[in-house]
Amino acid sequence: MTATQALTGAQTQALLLKLTVLADDEIILAHRCGEWTGHAPILEEDIALANIAQDELGHAGMYLTLAQSLGGSDPDHVAFWRGPDDYRNTRLVELPKGDWAFTMVRQFLYDTSEALWLEAATSSTYAPLAEIAAKAVREEKFHVQHTALWVERLALGTPESERRTQAALTELWPHAAQLFQPIQGEAELTAAGILPDLNAAHARWTDLVTRHLTQKCGLTLPDAPDTQPGRDTHTPHLAPLLEEMQSVAREHPDAEVW
Amino acid sequence: MTEPQPQPRATGTQWPRWEVFKQDAPGRPHQAVGSVHAGDPLHALLTARNVFVRRPAAVSLWCVPEGDLLTTTPEELVTTPALLDASGTSGTYHVGVKRTIRRSMTFVDLSGTVNAGGPGDALRQARTLHPDALAWMVFPESAVVRTEEDAGTVDSWFAPARDKTYKQQQYYGVIGRHASELKRAGRMPGRAASEESA
């Protein structure tokens, strides 16, 4: 590892925002995964989703710990004391968990995007980010295998499972491109080699998921809007999610240890 | 990956059960750690990884459909000697041996292979090789599905667990104050209160 390069003030601010954006997606999706605990179709998948949720929270923790070292707030504070107006997650991850097909299709869209982004981020010139990516990408590649397998089996299973899988994709696909929405200052960080090229990752992702969903699984991709509102615009589903997720922390504001 | 025949199902809604064998480190025996329900070999392996290898570390997983396993104990062989005549495919069989009741988390350790005319013959050989065992298990090599050994699989399936350790219960933090602190202060309900607590 090379010595950590010094960031300019503008780069630091942009990177802080990027780390928040990455962590918020992980936190919110982890909570949606956690909602399956005790309710998954089989015990084994109950355990799998709890695993995935913990992995995602682990990634969020790494992002927020790095952000803290750059001047950000304490990770627990960031997670539990911001309201829906301050969260910067995509709408894709905040939608209610839906049925099993919805959960698996959403995980597939998300896991593939994260795995490709992380793989590219392992080449970051900013060593702390490259280290996080190297650690997280291993777990993410396993998540992709797990959800790709499930989407395939649901899509090619019974007429009922195929109908549900297609319905999930039809609902989720228009939201997916938001995962590749650049943050303010993203281009400068990419030019400096600190962040991977988001457009290149987006192109690789589109190719990968299109091949899997249409060719392997026989699903149909619906139209997606050309532009999306920003990550500061949320569905009505985020507020109740945060209310539940943050209730314990807010009841015990002086808790010293988690 | 060889596709074993899915087992006949008790009902149309149940997936077959697969026995899971985990190898903790290179050179160690694969050990039976439990089972998963899954619809096909790859699903079984992925599920086994989720259930059994979040922690601690492992380097390899095998899954074997329930119907391909033959297990017995010395006591069972007294009442049901016909187990030694169980017929099936001839070829290489894996032999699992249970040697102690003092082990938690595992059922048998795999101790090698025998060439057998069928599962009963494999059992007979297992008994000869390990006469003092508490239980034996045999299954044909052809029924095994295994995790890949390429770097990518090892990295994404097994490497993450290496950094995850078990935590002792007392390691977990508590919200607010730890009970022991409250006990010392005489503030636990149902305990004799010390002078300073109201």
Coordinates of N, CA, C and O in Angstrom, one line a residue, chain B residues 42-164:
Chain B
L42 N -26.2 -26.7 -6.3 CA -25.6 -25.4 -6.0 C -26.3 -24.6 -4.9 O -25.7 -24.0 -4.1
H43 N -27.6 -24.7 -4.9 CA -28.4 -24.1 -3.9 C -28.0 -24.7 -2.5 O -27.9 -24.0 -1.5
A44 N -27.8 -26.0 -2.5 CA -27.3 -26.6 -1.2 C -26.0 -26.1 -0.7 O -25.8 -25.8 0.5
L45 N -25.1 -25.9 -1.6 CA -23.7 -25.4 -1.2 C -23.8 -24.0 -0.8 O -23.2 -23.6 0.3
L46 N -24.5 -23.2 -1.5 CA -24.6 -21.7 -1.1 C -25.3 -21.6 0.3 O -24.9 -20.8 1.1
T47 N -26.4 -22.4 0.4 CA -27.1 -22.4 1.7 C -26.2 -22.9 2.8 O -26.2 -22.3 3.9
A48 N -25.5 -23.9 2.6 CA -24.6 -24.5 3.6 C -23.5 -23.4 4.0 O -23.2 -23.3 5.2
R49 N -23.0 -22.7 3.0 CA -22.1 -21.6 3.4 C -22.7 -20.6 4.3 O -22.1 -20.1 5.2
N50 N -24.0 -20.2 3.9 CA -24.6 -19.2 4.7 C -24.9 -19.7 6.2 O -24.8 -18.9 7.1
V51 N -25.2 -20.9 6.3 CA -25.6 -21.5 7.6 C -24.4 -21.8 8.4 O -24.3 -21.6 9.6
F52 N -23.4 -22.4 7.8 CA -22.3 -23.0 8.6 C -20.9 -22.3 8.5 O -20.0 -22.6 9.3
V53 N -20.8 -21.4 7.6 CA -19.4 -20.8 7.4 C -19.4 -19.3 7.5 O -18.6 -18.6 7.0
R54 N -20.4 -18.7 8.2 CA -20.3 -17.3 8.5 C -19.0 -17.1 9.4 O -18.3 -16.2 9.2
R55 N -18.9 -18.0 10.3 CA -17.7 -18.1 11.2 C -17.7 -19.4 11.8 O -18.8 -20.0 12.0
P56 N -16.6 -20.0 12.2 CA -15.3 -19.6 11.9 C -14.9 -20.0 10.5 O -15.7 -20.4 9.7
A57 N -13.6 -20.0 10.3 CA -13.1 -20.2 8.9 C -13.3 -21.6 8.5 O -13.4 -22.6 9.2
A58 N -13.4 -21.8 7.1 CA -13.4 -23.1 6.5 C -12.7 -23.0 5.2 O -12.4 -21.9 4.7
V59 N -12.3 -24.1 4.6 CA -11.7 -24.0 3.2 C -12.5 -24.8 2.2 O -12.2 -24.6 1.0
S60 N -13.4 -25.6 2.6 CA -14.1 -26.5 1.7 C -15.4 -27.0 2.3 O -15.5 -27.2 3.5
L61 N -16.5 -27.1 1.5 CA -17.7 -27.6 1.9 C -18.2 -28.7 0.9 O -18.0 -28.6 -0.3
W62 N -18.7 -29.8 1.5 CA -19.3 -30.8 0.7 C -20.8 -30.9 1.1 O -21.1 -30.7 2.3
C63 N -21.7 -31.2 0.1 CA -23.1 -31.5 0.5 C -23.4 -32.9 -0.1 O -23.0 -33.2 -1.3
V64 N -24.1 -33.7 0.6 CA -24.5 -35.0 0.1 C -26.0 -35.2 0.4 O -26.5 -34.9 1.5
P65 N -26.8 -35.6 -0.6 CA -28.3 -35.7 -0.4 C -28.5 -36.8 0.7 O -27.8 -37.8 0.7
E66 N -29.5 -36.6 1.5 CA -29.8 -37.5 2.6 C -30.0 -38.9 2.2 O -29.5 -39.8 2.9
G67 N -30.6 -39.1 1.0 CA -30.8 -40.5 0.6 C -29.6 -41.3 0.2 O -29.7 -42.5 0.0
D68 N -28.5 -40.6 0.0 CA -27.2 -41.3 -0.3 C -26.4 -41.6 0.9 O -25.3 -42.2 0.7
L69 N -26.9 -41.3 2.1 CA -26.1 -41.6 3.3 C -26.6 -42.9 3.9 O -27.8 -43.1 3.9
L70 N -25.7 -43.7 4.4 CA -26.0 -44.8 5.2 C -25.3 -44.7 6.5 O -24.1 -44.6 6.6
T71 N -26.0 -44.6 7.6 CA -25.4 -44.5 8.9 C -25.9 -45.6 9.9 O -27.0 -46.0 9.7
T72 N -25.0 -46.0 10.8 CA -25.5 -47.0 11.8 C -24.6 -46.9 13.0 O -23.5 -46.3 13.0
T73 N -25.1 -47.6 14.0 CA -24.3 -47.7 15.3 C -24.1 -49.2 15.6 O -24.9 -50.1 15.0
P74 N -23.2 -49.6 16.4 CA -23.0 -51.0 16.8 C -24.3 -51.6 17.3 O -24.7 -52.7 17.0
E75 N -25.1 -50.8 18.1 CA -26.3 -51.3 18.7 C -27.4 -51.6 17.6 O -28.1 -52.6 17.6
E76 N -27.4 -50.7 16.6 CA -28.4 -50.9 15.5 C -28.0 -52.2 14.7 O -28.9 -52.9 14.2
L77 N -26.7 -52.5 14.5 CA -26.3 -53.6 13.8 C -26.7 -54.9 14.5 O -26.9 -56.0 13.8
V78 N -26.8 -54.9 15.8 CA -27.3 -56.1 16.5 C -28.8 -56.4 16.2 O -29.1 -57.5 15.9
T79 N -29.6 -55.3 16.1 CA -31.0 -55.5 15.8 C -31.3 -55.6 14.3 O -32.3 -56.2 13.9
T80 N -30.5 -54.9 13.5 CA -30.8 -54.8 12.1 C -29.5 -55.1 11.3 O -29.0 -54.3 10.6
P81 N -29.1 -56.4 11.4 CA -27.8 -56.8 10.6 C -27.9 -56.6 9.1 O -26.9 -56.5 8.4
A82 N -29.2 -56.6 8.6 CA -29.4 -56.5 7.2 C -28.8 -55.2 6.6 O -28.6 -55.1 5.4
L83 N -28.5 -54.2 7.4 CA -27.9 -53.0 7.0 C -26.6 -53.2 6.2 O -26.3 -52.5 5.3
L84 N -25.9 -54.3 6.7 CA -24.6 -54.6 6.1 C -24.8 -55.2 4.7 O -23.8 -55.4 3.9
D85 N -26.0 -55.5 4.3 CA -26.3 -56.1 2.9 C -27.0 -55.0 2.0 O -27.4 -55.4 0.9
A86 N -27.1 -53.8 2.5 CA -27.7 -52.7 1.7 C -27.0 -52.6 0.3 O -25.8 -52.6 0.2
S87 N -27.9 -52.7 -0.7 CA -27.3 -52.7 -2.1 C -27.3 -51.3 -2.7 O -28.1 -50.4 -2.2
G88 N -26.5 -51.1 -3.6 CA -26.4 -49.8 -4.3 C -25.3 -49.8 -5.3 O -24.8 -50.8 -5.6
T89 N -24.9 -48.6 -5.7 CA -23.8 -48.6 -6.8 C -22.5 -49.0 -6.1 O -22.2 -48.7 -5.0
S90 N -21.7 -49.6 -7.0 CA -20.3 -50.0 -6.5 C -19.4 -48.9 -6.8 O -19.6 -48.1 -7.8
G91 N -18.3 -48.8 -6.1 CA -17.3 -47.7 -6.4 C -16.7 -47.2 -5.1 O -16.6 -47.9 -4.1
T92 N -16.2 -45.9 -5.2 CA -15.5 -45.3 -4.0 C -16.6 -44.8 -3.0 O -17.5 -44.1 -3.4
Y93 N -16.4 -45.2 -1.8 CA -17.3 -44.7 -0.7 C -16.4 -43.9 0.3 O -15.3 -44.4 0.7
H94 N -17.0 -42.8 0.8 CA -16.4 -42.1 1.9 C -16.8 -42.7 3.2 O -18.0 -43.1 3.3
V95 N -15.9 -42.8 4.2 CA -16.3 -43.4 5.5 C -16.2 -42.3 6.5 O -15.1 -41.6 6.7
G96 N -17.3 -42.1 7.3 CA -17.3 -41.2 8.4 C -17.4 -41.9 9.7 O -18.1 -43.0 9.8
V97 N -16.6 -41.5 10.7 CA -16.6 -42.2 12.0 C -16.9 -41.2 13.1 O -16.3 -40.1 13.2
K98 N -17.8 -41.7 14.0 CA -18.0 -40.9 15.2 C -17.3 -41.6 16.4 O -17.5 -42.8 16.6
R99 N -16.3 -41.0 17.0 CA -15.5 -41.6 18.0 C -15.8 -41.2 19.4 O -15.4 -41.9 20.4
T100 N -16.5 -40.1 19.6 CA -16.7 -39.6 20.9 C -18.0 -38.9 21.0 O -18.5 -38.3 20.0
I101 N -18.6 -38.9 22.2 CA -19.8 -38.1 22.5 C -19.4 -36.8 23.0 O -20.3 -36.0 23.3
R102 N -18.1 -36.5 23.2 CA -17.7 -35.3 23.8 C -17.5 -34.1 22.9 O -17.0 -33.1 23.2
R103 N -17.9 -34.3 21.6 CA -17.7 -33.2 20.6 C -19.0 -32.6 20.4 O -20.0 -33.2 20.1
S104 N -19.0 -31.3 20.4 CA -20.2 -30.6 20.0 C -20.1 -30.1 18.6 O -19.0 -30.1 18.1
M105 N -21.1 -29.8 17.9 CA -21.1 -29.2 16.6 C -20.8 -30.1 15.4 O -21.0 -29.8 14.3
T106 N -20.3 -31.3 15.7 CA -20.0 -32.2 14.6 C -20.5 -33.6 14.9 O -20.7 -34.0 16.0
F107 N -20.8 -34.3 13.8 CA -21.4 -35.7 14.0 C -20.3 -36.7 13.7 O -19.9 -37.5 14.6
V108 N -19.8 -36.7 12.5 CA -18.7 -37.7 12.2 C -17.5 -36.9 11.5 O -17.7 -35.9 11.0
D109 N -16.3 -37.5 11.6 CA -15.2 -37.0 10.9 C -15.0 -38.0 9.7 O -15.1 -39.2 9.9
L110 N -14.8 -37.5 8.5 CA -14.5 -38.4 7.4 C -13.0 -38.9 7.6 O -12.1 -38.1 7.8
S111 N -12.9 -40.2 7.4 CA -11.6 -40.8 7.7 C -10.9 -41.4 6.5 O -9.9 -42.1 6.6
G112 N -11.5 -41.2 5.3 CA -10.9 -41.8 4.1 C -11.9 -42.5 3.3 O -13.1 -42.3 3.5
T113 N -11.5 -43.2 2.3 CA -12.4 -43.9 1.3 C -12.1 -45.4 1.3 O -11.0 -45.8 1.6
V114 N -13.1 -46.1 0.9 CA -13.0 -47.6 0.6 C -13.6 -47.9 -0.8 O -14.5 -47.1 -1.2
N115 N -13.1 -48.9 -1.5 CA -13.7 -49.4 -2.7 C -14.7 -50.4 -2.3 O -14.3 -51.4 -1.7
A116 N -16.0 -50.2 -2.6 CA -17.0 -51.2 -2.1 C -18.0 -51.5 -3.2 O -18.2 -50.8 -4.1
G117 N -18.6 -52.7 -3.0 CA -19.6 -53.1 -4.0 C -21.0 -52.4 -3.8 O -21.9 -52.5 -4.6
G118 N -21.2 -51.7 -2.7 CA -22.4 -51.0 -2.4 C -22.3 -50.5 -1.0 O -21.3 -50.6 -0.3
P119 N -23.3 -49.8 -0.5 CA -23.3 -49.1 0.8 C -23.1 -50.1 1.9 O -22.4 -49.8 2.9
G120 N -23.8 -51.3 1.8 CA -23.7 -52.2 2.9 C -22.2 -52.7 3.0 O -21.7 -52.9 4.1
D121 N -21.6 -53.0 1.9 CA -20.2 -53.5 1.9 C -19.3 -52.4 2.4 O -18.4 -52.7 3.2
A122 N -19.6 -51.1 2.1 CA -18.8 -50.0 2.6 C -18.9 -49.9 4.1 O -17.9 -49.7 4.8
L123 N -20.1 -50.2 4.6 CA -20.3 -50.2 6.1 C -19.6 -51.3 6.7 O -18.9 -51.1 7.8
R124 N -19.6 -52.4 6.1 CA -18.8 -53.6 6.6 C -17.3 -53.2 6.8 O -16.7 -53.5 7.8
Q125 N -16.8 -52.6 5.7 CA -15.4 -52.3 5.7 C -15.1 -51.2 6.8 O -14.1 -51.2 7.4
A126 N -16.1 -50.2 6.9 CA -15.9 -49.2 7.9 C -15.8 -49.8 9.3 O -15.0 -49.4 10.1
R127 N -16.6 -50.8 9.5 CA -16.7 -51.4 10.9 C -15.3 -52.2 11.1 O -14.8 -52.2 12.2
T128 N -14.8 -52.8 10.1 CA -13.5 -53.5 10.2 C -12.4 -52.5 10.5 O -11.5 -52.7 11.3
L129 N -12.4 -51.4 9.7 CA -11.3 -50.4 9.9 C -11.4 -49.7 11.2 O -10.4 -49.3 11.8
H130 N -12.6 -49.4 11.7 CA -12.8 -48.6 12.9 C -13.8 -49.4 13.9 O -14.9 -49.0 14.1
P131 N -13.3 -50.5 14.5 CA -14.2 -51.4 15.3 C -14.7 -50.7 16.5 O -15.8 -51.0 17.0
D132 N -14.0 -49.7 17.0 CA -14.4 -49.1 18.3 C -15.3 -47.9 18.1 O -15.6 -47.2 19.1
A133 N -15.7 -47.6 16.9 CA -16.5 -46.3 16.7 C -17.8 -46.4 17.3 O -18.4 -47.5 17.5
L134 N -18.4 -45.2 17.7 CA -19.7 -45.1 18.2 C -20.8 -45.2 17.1 O -21.9 -45.5 17.3
A135 N -20.4 -44.7 15.9 CA -21.3 -44.7 14.8 C -20.4 -44.7 13.5 O -19.3 -44.2 13.5
W136 N -21.0 -45.2 12.4 CA -20.3 -45.1 11.1 C -21.3 -44.5 10.1 O -22.5 -44.6 10.2
M137 N -20.7 -43.8 9.1 CA -21.5 -43.2 8.0 C -20.7 -43.5 6.7 O -19.5 -43.3 6.7
V138 N -21.5 -44.0 5.7 CA -20.8 -44.1 4.4 C -21.7 -43.5 3.3 O -22.9 -43.4 3.5
F139 N -21.1 -43.0 2.3 CA -21.8 -42.5 1.1 C -20.9 -42.5 -0.1 O -19.7 -42.4 0.0
P140 N -21.5 -42.7 -1.3 CA -20.7 -42.9 -2.5 C -20.1 -41.5 -2.9 O -20.7 -40.5 -2.8
E141 N -18.9 -41.6 -3.4 CA -18.2 -40.4 -4.0 C -19.0 -39.7 -5.0 O -19.1 -38.5 -5.1
S142 N -19.8 -40.5 -5.8 CA -20.6 -39.9 -6.9 C -21.7 -39.0 -6.4 O -22.3 -38.3 -7.2
A143 N -22.0 -39.1 -5.1 CA -23.2 -38.3 -4.6 C -22.7 -37.0 -4.0 O -23.5 -36.1 -3.6
V144 N -21.4 -36.7 -4.0 CA -20.9 -35.5 -3.3 C -20.9 -34.3 -4.3 O -20.5 -34.4 -5.4
V145 N -21.4 -33.2 -3.8 CA -21.1 -31.9 -4.5 C -20.2 -31.1 -3.6 O -20.3 -31.1 -2.4
R146 N -19.3 -30.4 -4.3 CA -18.2 -29.7 -3.6 C -18.1 -28.3 -4.0 O -18.4 -27.9 -5.1
T147 N -17.6 -27.4 -3.1 CA -17.3 -26.1 -3.5 C -16.1 -26.1 -4.4 O -15.2 -27.0 -4.3
E148 N -16.0 -25.1 -5.3 CA -14.9 -25.0 -6.2 C -13.6 -24.7 -5.4 O -13.7 -24.1 -4.3
E149 N -12.5 -25.0 -6.0 CA -11.2 -24.7 -5.2 C -10.5 -23.5 -5.8 O -9.3 -23.2 -5.4
D150 N -11.1 -22.8 -6.8 CA -10.4 -21.7 -7.4 C -10.3 -20.5 -6.4 O -11.0 -20.4 -5.5
A151 N -9.3 -19.6 -6.7 CA -9.0 -18.5 -5.8 C -10.3 -17.7 -5.5 O -10.5 -17.2 -4.4
G152 N -11.0 -17.4 -6.6 CA -12.2 -16.6 -6.5 C -13.2 -17.1 -5.5 O -13.8 -16.4 -4.7
T153 N -13.5 -18.4 -5.6 CA -14.4 -19.1 -4.7 C -13.9 -19.0 -3.2 O -14.6 -18.6 -2.3
V154 N -12.7 -19.4 -3.0 CA -12.1 -19.4 -1.7 C -12.2 -18.0 -1.1 O -12.5 -17.8 0.1
D155 N -11.9 -17.0 -2.0 CA -11.9 -15.6 -1.5 C -13.3 -15.1 -1.1 O -13.4 -14.5 -0.1
S156 N -14.3 -15.5 -1.9 CA -15.6 -14.9 -1.6 C -16.4 -15.8 -0.6 O -17.3 -15.3 0.1
W157 N -16.2 -17.1 -0.6 CA -17.0 -18.0 0.2 C -16.4 -18.1 1.6 O -17.1 -18.2 2.6
F158 N -15.0 -18.2 1.7 CA -14.4 -18.6 2.9 C -13.5 -17.5 3.6 O -13.4 -17.5 4.8
A159 N -12.9 -16.7 2.8 CA -11.9 -15.7 3.3 C -12.6 -14.7 4.3 O -12.1 -14.5 5.4
P160 N -13.9 -14.2 4.0 CA -14.4 -13.3 5.0 C -14.6 -13.8 6.4 O -14.5 -13.1 7.3
A161 N -14.8 -15.1 6.5 CA -15.1 -15.7 7.9 C -13.8 -15.6 8.7 O -13.9 -15.6 9.9
R162 N -12.6 -15.6 8.1 CA -11.4 -15.6 8.8 C -11.3 -14.5 9.8 O -10.7 -14.6 10.9
D163 N -11.8 -13.3 9.4 CA -11.7 -12.1 10.2 C -12.8 -12.0 11.2 O -12.9 -11.1 12.0
K164 N -13.8 -13.0 11.2 CA -14.9 -12.9 12.1 C -14.7 -13.9 13.2 O -14.6 -15.1 13.0

